[in-house]
Amino acid sequence: MSVTVRFAPSPTGGLHIGGVRTALYNYLFAKKHQGRFILRIEDTDQTRFVEGAEQYIIDSLKWCGIEFTEGVHLGGTCEPYRQSERKALYAQYAKELVEKGAAYYAFDTPEELDEMRTRLEASGVKSPQYNSITRNTMKNSLSLPQEETQRRLDAGDPYVLRLKVPRKEEVRFHDEVRGWVVIHSSQVDDKVLVKSDGMPTYHMANVIDDHTMGVTHVIRGEEWLSSTPLHVLLYRAFGWENTMPKFAHLPLILKPEGTGKLSKRDADKFPQFPLEWTDAEGKTFKGFRELGYLPEALMNFLALLGWNPGGDEEIMDMNRLIEAFSLEKIGKSGTKYDLAKADWFNQIYLRKKEDSDLLPQVQLELEKAGLGRRDEAFVLKVISLLKDRVTFIREFVHHGRYFFETPATFDEDMKKSKWNEHCPNWMREISGVWEGLEDWTHASMDAAFKAWAVQAGIGAGKVLPALRLAVTGMSFGPSTFDVAELIGKAETLKRLRFAAENI
Ligand code: GLU
């Protein structure tokens, strides 16, 4: 099967997580079938154009690891890939539709359209439409004498081009996710195909581009399902129905509570953008990247948000996703946006990384925390001690600050529950014992500590939490002996003595 798919965002803002999922599914499908994957920019609605959005989309998908074979940023055989640069092509096809009698010019002013709606509503019509019945009462090339139409066109009267939707036709298409969809053409209105500024509408440009770019599968969000009958009618009007792409409409992503569609407006509450995004009002939203998610983890999380290979398999890297992906396994019902799951994936993928792969980012976090860059070998050891305990890279620093500086504060709860009046003395005694150690290793500290505890007749379990508190200031973390080995003898003894005097 030869496959061509496309991701066709409108540059109207930051790329939302729903869009990233659409791009991902298209990518997986293209890769699986060694097909073409096009990035096309649908910028026909100039009123919603947002500066920088196109570059943001490109950068975001690159970070995600979603690669195209052609498109606005890569070029290719179907150039240009920006709809605003394809106007001549649309004009040519618009003319063709008029000549075929499948589309017509409509000259109605906004006032006349309003008047029609009011009139029909008054007579009991619930949602008045410009369609096969009402078009006869309006000012268009089907209702006006031919000379009048020509006169208006010659005079440069503003007009739109509308699709002449047949009155009684069945529109059916097979959606790869939902099965057969059948509707009657009387439910579709005579949609505008070319606006009065000469720009095609989304529907017109989308269908022409998908056809001329050889798109075989349209994989897109559920919100476009209701437009598809119109698209089918357009393919029919052009005479392209035989090569019409297959459609797959992806299920909604629901709010974490599970009710209602996740919306861009929720971006305040939980992350939805791949990279940091500043909107038109100057409001900045952190991206998954800035929040410390690994792209591999985010892709695995997103892939399973609406698709499932069956069985229990959950941890799937990009190659495995490509291998397992199929349109048949896309679900029909919406899936909750459960970020706890994204965190879980992040932890898994973080653990899978080589310590050395994490090093540059940990160094960066150290710098951000004002701790400066540190000796690489030392940081690598910190990474290996903490890797199984963190979900995000920044936590190497948040949870492991004591590796890099002497703790100045001590966990309050630990103090209350584990630090008793004997502790200062115990810390002094242990520091005394450890001072005499020849080799400074986990094993030697452990042995000396145990011998001291036996001799002093104290259960090790009573002392260890206090020891951790003294050395790290924290209530949790890797073995205190490991920490002590890494920070060194002098620093450890200094901390024990400081704790003895100050906690
Ligand atoms: N430009 C549309 C969007 O912004 C594309 C929809 C489609 O894939 O047909 O989502």
PDB file of C-alpha atoms in Angstrom, residues 147-300:
ATOM      1  CA  GLU A 147     -26.681  39.196 -17.964  1.00  0.00           C
ATOM      2  CA  GLU A 148     -27.210  40.501 -14.445  1.00  0.00           C
ATOM      3  CA  THR A 149     -24.593  38.108 -13.088  1.00  0.00           C
ATOM      4  CA  GLN A 150     -22.155  39.155 -15.775  1.00  0.00           C
ATOM      5  CA  ARG A 151     -22.865  42.819 -15.160  1.00  0.00           C
ATOM      6  CA  ARG A 152     -22.158  42.395 -11.455  1.00  0.00           C
ATOM      7  CA  LEU A 153     -18.972  40.437 -12.078  1.00  0.00           C
ATOM      8  CA  ASP A 154     -17.758  43.040 -14.581  1.00  0.00           C
ATOM      9  CA  ALA A 155     -18.582  45.858 -12.186  1.00  0.00           C
ATOM     10  CA  GLY A 156     -16.482  44.154  -9.522  1.00  0.00           C
ATOM     11  CA  ASP A 157     -19.377  43.622  -7.105  1.00  0.00           C
ATOM     12  CA  PRO A 158     -18.216  41.622  -4.111  1.00  0.00           C
ATOM     13  CA  TYR A 159     -19.198  37.978  -4.260  1.00  0.00           C
ATOM     14  CA  VAL A 160     -18.485  34.620  -2.705  1.00  0.00           C
ATOM     15  CA  LEU A 161     -18.408  31.269  -4.424  1.00  0.00           C
ATOM     16  CA  ARG A 162     -20.778  28.669  -2.999  1.00  0.00           C
ATOM     17  CA  LEU A 163     -21.007  24.931  -3.534  1.00  0.00           C
ATOM     18  CA  LYS A 164     -24.258  23.917  -5.220  1.00  0.00           C
ATOM     19  CA  VAL A 165     -25.157  21.123  -2.852  1.00  0.00           C
ATOM     20  CA  PRO A 166     -27.579  18.723  -4.525  1.00  0.00           C
ATOM     21  CA  ARG A 167     -31.008  18.559  -2.972  1.00  0.00           C
ATOM     22  CA  LYS A 168     -31.483  14.840  -2.683  1.00  0.00           C
ATOM     23  CA  GLU A 169     -28.352  12.833  -2.526  1.00  0.00           C
ATOM     24  CA  GLU A 170     -26.969  10.431  -0.061  1.00  0.00           C
ATOM     25  CA  VAL A 171     -23.500  11.214   1.203  1.00  0.00           C
ATOM     26  CA  ARG A 172     -21.696   8.213   2.627  1.00  0.00           C
ATOM     27  CA  PHE A 173     -18.126   7.556   3.567  1.00  0.00           C
ATOM     28  CA  HIS A 174     -16.326   4.973   5.578  1.00  0.00           C
ATOM     29  CA  ASP A 175     -14.443   6.315   8.548  1.00  0.00           C
ATOM     30  CA  GLU A 176     -11.600   4.019   9.584  1.00  0.00           C
ATOM     31  CA  VAL A 177     -12.414   4.656  13.232  1.00  0.00           C
ATOM     32  CA  ARG A 178     -16.174   5.049  13.273  1.00  0.00           C
ATOM     33  CA  GLY A 179     -17.317   2.870  10.401  1.00  0.00           C
ATOM     34  CA  TRP A 180     -19.909   4.015   7.875  1.00  0.00           C
ATOM     35  CA  VAL A 181     -21.209   7.542   8.140  1.00  0.00           C
ATOM     36  CA  VAL A 182     -24.298   8.298   6.066  1.00  0.00           C
ATOM     37  CA  ILE A 183     -26.032  11.621   5.834  1.00  0.00           C
ATOM     38  CA  HIS A 184     -28.435  13.231   3.453  1.00  0.00           C
ATOM     39  CA  SER A 185     -27.315  16.170   1.338  1.00  0.00           C
ATOM     40  CA  SER A 186     -30.297  18.206   2.536  1.00  0.00           C
ATOM     41  CA  GLN A 187     -28.450  18.500   5.846  1.00  0.00           C
ATOM     42  CA  VAL A 188     -25.511  20.248   4.187  1.00  0.00           C
ATOM     43  CA  ASP A 189     -25.767  23.918   3.278  1.00  0.00           C
ATOM     44  CA  ASP A 190     -24.273  25.614   0.241  1.00  0.00           C
ATOM     45  CA  LYS A 191     -20.960  26.306   1.937  1.00  0.00           C
ATOM     46  CA  VAL A 192     -18.801  29.205   0.875  1.00  0.00           C
ATOM     47  CA  LEU A 193     -15.782  27.907  -1.053  1.00  0.00           C
ATOM     48  CA  VAL A 194     -14.145  31.198  -1.943  1.00  0.00           C
ATOM     49  CA  LYS A 195     -14.521  34.254   0.280  1.00  0.00           C
ATOM     50  CA  SER A 196     -15.104  37.781  -0.960  1.00  0.00           C
ATOM     51  CA  ASP A 197     -11.396  38.554  -0.523  1.00  0.00           C
ATOM     52  CA  GLY A 198     -10.617  35.844  -3.059  1.00  0.00           C
ATOM     53  CA  MET A 199      -9.232  33.446  -0.473  1.00  0.00           C
ATOM     54  CA  PRO A 200     -10.553  29.905  -0.475  1.00  0.00           C
ATOM     55  CA  THR A 201     -12.156  28.621   2.704  1.00  0.00           C
ATOM     56  CA  TYR A 202     -10.607  25.790   4.684  1.00  0.00           C
ATOM     57  CA  HIS A 203     -12.886  23.220   3.004  1.00  0.00           C
ATOM     58  CA  MET A 204     -12.005  24.194  -0.542  1.00  0.00           C
ATOM     59  CA  ALA A 205      -8.254  24.495  -0.017  1.00  0.00           C
ATOM     60  CA  ASN A 206      -8.094  21.363   2.104  1.00  0.00           C
ATOM     61  CA  VAL A 207      -9.795  19.167  -0.492  1.00  0.00           C
ATOM     62  CA  ILE A 208      -7.819  20.573  -3.428  1.00  0.00           C
ATOM     63  CA  ASP A 209      -4.552  20.160  -1.555  1.00  0.00           C
ATOM     64  CA  ASP A 210      -5.274  16.664  -0.346  1.00  0.00           C
ATOM     65  CA  HIS A 211      -6.122  15.710  -3.917  1.00  0.00           C
ATOM     66  CA  THR A 212      -3.219  17.432  -5.640  1.00  0.00           C
ATOM     67  CA  MET A 213      -0.733  16.246  -3.019  1.00  0.00           C
ATOM     68  CA  GLY A 214      -1.894  12.672  -3.423  1.00  0.00           C
ATOM     69  CA  VAL A 215      -3.029  12.237   0.164  1.00  0.00           C
ATOM     70  CA  THR A 216      -4.315   8.698   0.717  1.00  0.00           C
ATOM     71  CA  HIS A 217      -5.391   8.943   4.375  1.00  0.00           C
ATOM     72  CA  VAL A 218      -6.776  11.918   6.232  1.00  0.00           C
ATOM     73  CA  ILE A 219      -6.107  11.351   9.921  1.00  0.00           C
ATOM     74  CA  ARG A 220      -7.427  14.262  11.965  1.00  0.00           C
ATOM     75  CA  GLY A 221      -9.337  15.287  15.062  1.00  0.00           C
ATOM     76  CA  GLU A 222     -12.979  14.442  15.648  1.00  0.00           C
ATOM     77  CA  GLU A 223     -13.962  18.094  15.348  1.00  0.00           C
ATOM     78  CA  TRP A 224     -13.582  17.729  11.571  1.00  0.00           C
ATOM     79  CA  LEU A 225     -15.963  14.795  11.273  1.00  0.00           C
ATOM     80  CA  SER A 226     -18.946  17.089  10.713  1.00  0.00           C
ATOM     81  CA  SER A 227     -17.143  18.772   7.789  1.00  0.00           C
ATOM     82  CA  THR A 228     -16.395  15.510   6.050  1.00  0.00           C
ATOM     83  CA  PRO A 229     -19.761  15.085   4.247  1.00  0.00           C
ATOM     84  CA  LEU A 230     -19.129  18.469   2.656  1.00  0.00           C
ATOM     85  CA  HIS A 231     -15.637  17.353   1.677  1.00  0.00           C
ATOM     86  CA  VAL A 232     -17.084  14.210   0.125  1.00  0.00           C
ATOM     87  CA  LEU A 233     -19.499  16.367  -1.876  1.00  0.00           C
ATOM     88  CA  LEU A 234     -16.573  18.477  -3.018  1.00  0.00           C
ATOM     89  CA  TYR A 235     -14.590  15.424  -4.152  1.00  0.00           C
ATOM     90  CA  ARG A 236     -17.721  14.387  -6.025  1.00  0.00           C
ATOM     91  CA  ALA A 237     -18.155  17.825  -7.596  1.00  0.00           C
ATOM     92  CA  PHE A 238     -14.565  17.761  -8.830  1.00  0.00           C
ATOM     93  CA  GLY A 239     -14.973  14.213 -10.132  1.00  0.00           C
ATOM     94  CA  TRP A 240     -12.331  12.908  -7.709  1.00  0.00           C
ATOM     95  CA  GLU A 241     -14.500  10.575  -5.674  1.00  0.00           C
ATOM     96  CA  ASN A 242     -12.687   7.485  -6.917  1.00  0.00           C
ATOM     97  CA  THR A 243      -9.380   8.633  -5.505  1.00  0.00           C
ATOM     98  CA  MET A 244     -10.810  10.254  -2.402  1.00  0.00           C
ATOM     99  CA  PRO A 245      -8.601   9.673   0.667  1.00  0.00           C
ATOM    100  CA  LYS A 246      -9.690   7.400   3.463  1.00  0.00           C
ATOM    101  CA  PHE A 247     -10.753   9.208   6.620  1.00  0.00           C
ATOM    102  CA  ALA A 248      -9.876   8.471  10.233  1.00  0.00           C
ATOM    103  CA  HIS A 249     -11.240  10.828  12.876  1.00  0.00           C
ATOM    104  CA  LEU A 250      -9.454  10.629  16.205  1.00  0.00           C
ATOM    105  CA  PRO A 251     -11.386  10.550  19.470  1.00  0.00           C
ATOM    106  CA  LEU A 252     -11.487  13.575  21.740  1.00  0.00           C
ATOM    107  CA  ILE A 253      -8.999  14.177  24.500  1.00  0.00           C
ATOM    108  CA  LEU A 254     -11.041  14.843  27.629  1.00  0.00           C
ATOM    109  CA  LYS A 255     -10.251  17.017  30.630  1.00  0.00           C
ATOM    110  CA  PRO A 256      -8.493  15.116  33.454  1.00  0.00           C
ATOM    111  CA  GLU A 257     -11.806  14.927  35.329  1.00  0.00           C
ATOM    112  CA  GLY A 258     -13.111  12.977  32.338  1.00  0.00           C
ATOM    113  CA  THR A 259     -15.887  15.393  31.502  1.00  0.00           C
ATOM    114  CA  GLY A 260     -15.763  17.679  28.526  1.00  0.00           C
ATOM    115  CA  LYS A 261     -13.228  18.243  25.843  1.00  0.00           C
ATOM    116  CA  LEU A 262      -9.768  19.400  26.815  1.00  0.00           C
ATOM    117  CA  SER A 263      -9.469  22.952  25.616  1.00  0.00           C
ATOM    118  CA  LYS A 264      -6.635  25.374  25.040  1.00  0.00           C
ATOM    119  CA  ARG A 265      -8.220  27.494  27.727  1.00  0.00           C
ATOM    120  CA  ASP A 266      -7.224  24.838  30.265  1.00  0.00           C
ATOM    121  CA  ALA A 267      -3.553  25.504  29.516  1.00  0.00           C
ATOM    122  CA  ASP A 268      -3.476  27.546  32.721  1.00  0.00           C
ATOM    123  CA  LYS A 269      -4.286  24.500  34.777  1.00  0.00           C
ATOM    124  CA  PHE A 270      -2.111  21.840  33.184  1.00  0.00           C
ATOM    125  CA  PRO A 271       0.532  21.787  30.475  1.00  0.00           C
ATOM    126  CA  GLN A 272      -0.647  21.440  26.911  1.00  0.00           C
ATOM    127  CA  PHE A 273       2.094  22.911  24.771  1.00  0.00           C
ATOM    128  CA  PRO A 274       5.235  21.002  23.756  1.00  0.00           C
ATOM    129  CA  LEU A 275       7.449  24.069  24.110  1.00  0.00           C
ATOM    130  CA  GLU A 276       7.003  27.315  25.979  1.00  0.00           C
ATOM    131  CA  TRP A 277       4.419  29.487  24.244  1.00  0.00           C
ATOM    132  CA  THR A 278       3.551  33.148  24.653  1.00  0.00           C
ATOM    133  CA  ASP A 279       0.086  34.034  23.402  1.00  0.00           C
ATOM    134  CA  ALA A 280      -1.164  37.242  21.797  1.00  0.00           C
ATOM    135  CA  GLU A 281      -1.926  38.771  25.206  1.00  0.00           C
ATOM    136  CA  GLY A 282       1.669  38.200  26.261  1.00  0.00           C
ATOM    137  CA  LYS A 283       0.803  35.361  28.574  1.00  0.00           C
ATOM    138  CA  THR A 284       3.474  32.663  28.728  1.00  0.00           C
ATOM    139  CA  PHE A 285       2.728  28.985  29.159  1.00  0.00           C
ATOM    140  CA  LYS A 286       5.453  26.545  30.084  1.00  0.00           C
ATOM    141  CA  GLY A 287       5.908  23.693  27.662  1.00  0.00           C
ATOM    142  CA  PHE A 288       6.454  20.022  28.373  1.00  0.00           C
ATOM    143  CA  ARG A 289      10.099  20.593  27.514  1.00  0.00           C
ATOM    144  CA  GLU A 290      10.538  23.348  30.098  1.00  0.00           C
ATOM    145  CA  LEU A 291       8.661  21.283  32.677  1.00  0.00           C
ATOM    146  CA  GLY A 292      11.203  18.534  32.267  1.00  0.00           C
ATOM    147  CA  TYR A 293       9.360  15.908  30.273  1.00  0.00           C
ATOM    148  CA  LEU A 294      11.420  13.792  27.937  1.00  0.00           C
ATOM    149  CA  PRO A 295      10.021  13.792  24.408  1.00  0.00           C
ATOM    150  CA  GLU A 296      10.143   9.968  24.285  1.00  0.00           C
ATOM    151  CA  ALA A 297       7.953   9.801  27.383  1.00  0.00           C
ATOM    152  CA  LEU A 298       5.518  12.369  26.054  1.00  0.00           C
ATOM    153  CA  MET A 299       5.190  10.503  22.742  1.00  0.00           C
ATOM    154  CA  ASN A 300       4.542   7.187  24.484  1.00  0.00           C
TER     155      ASN A 300
END
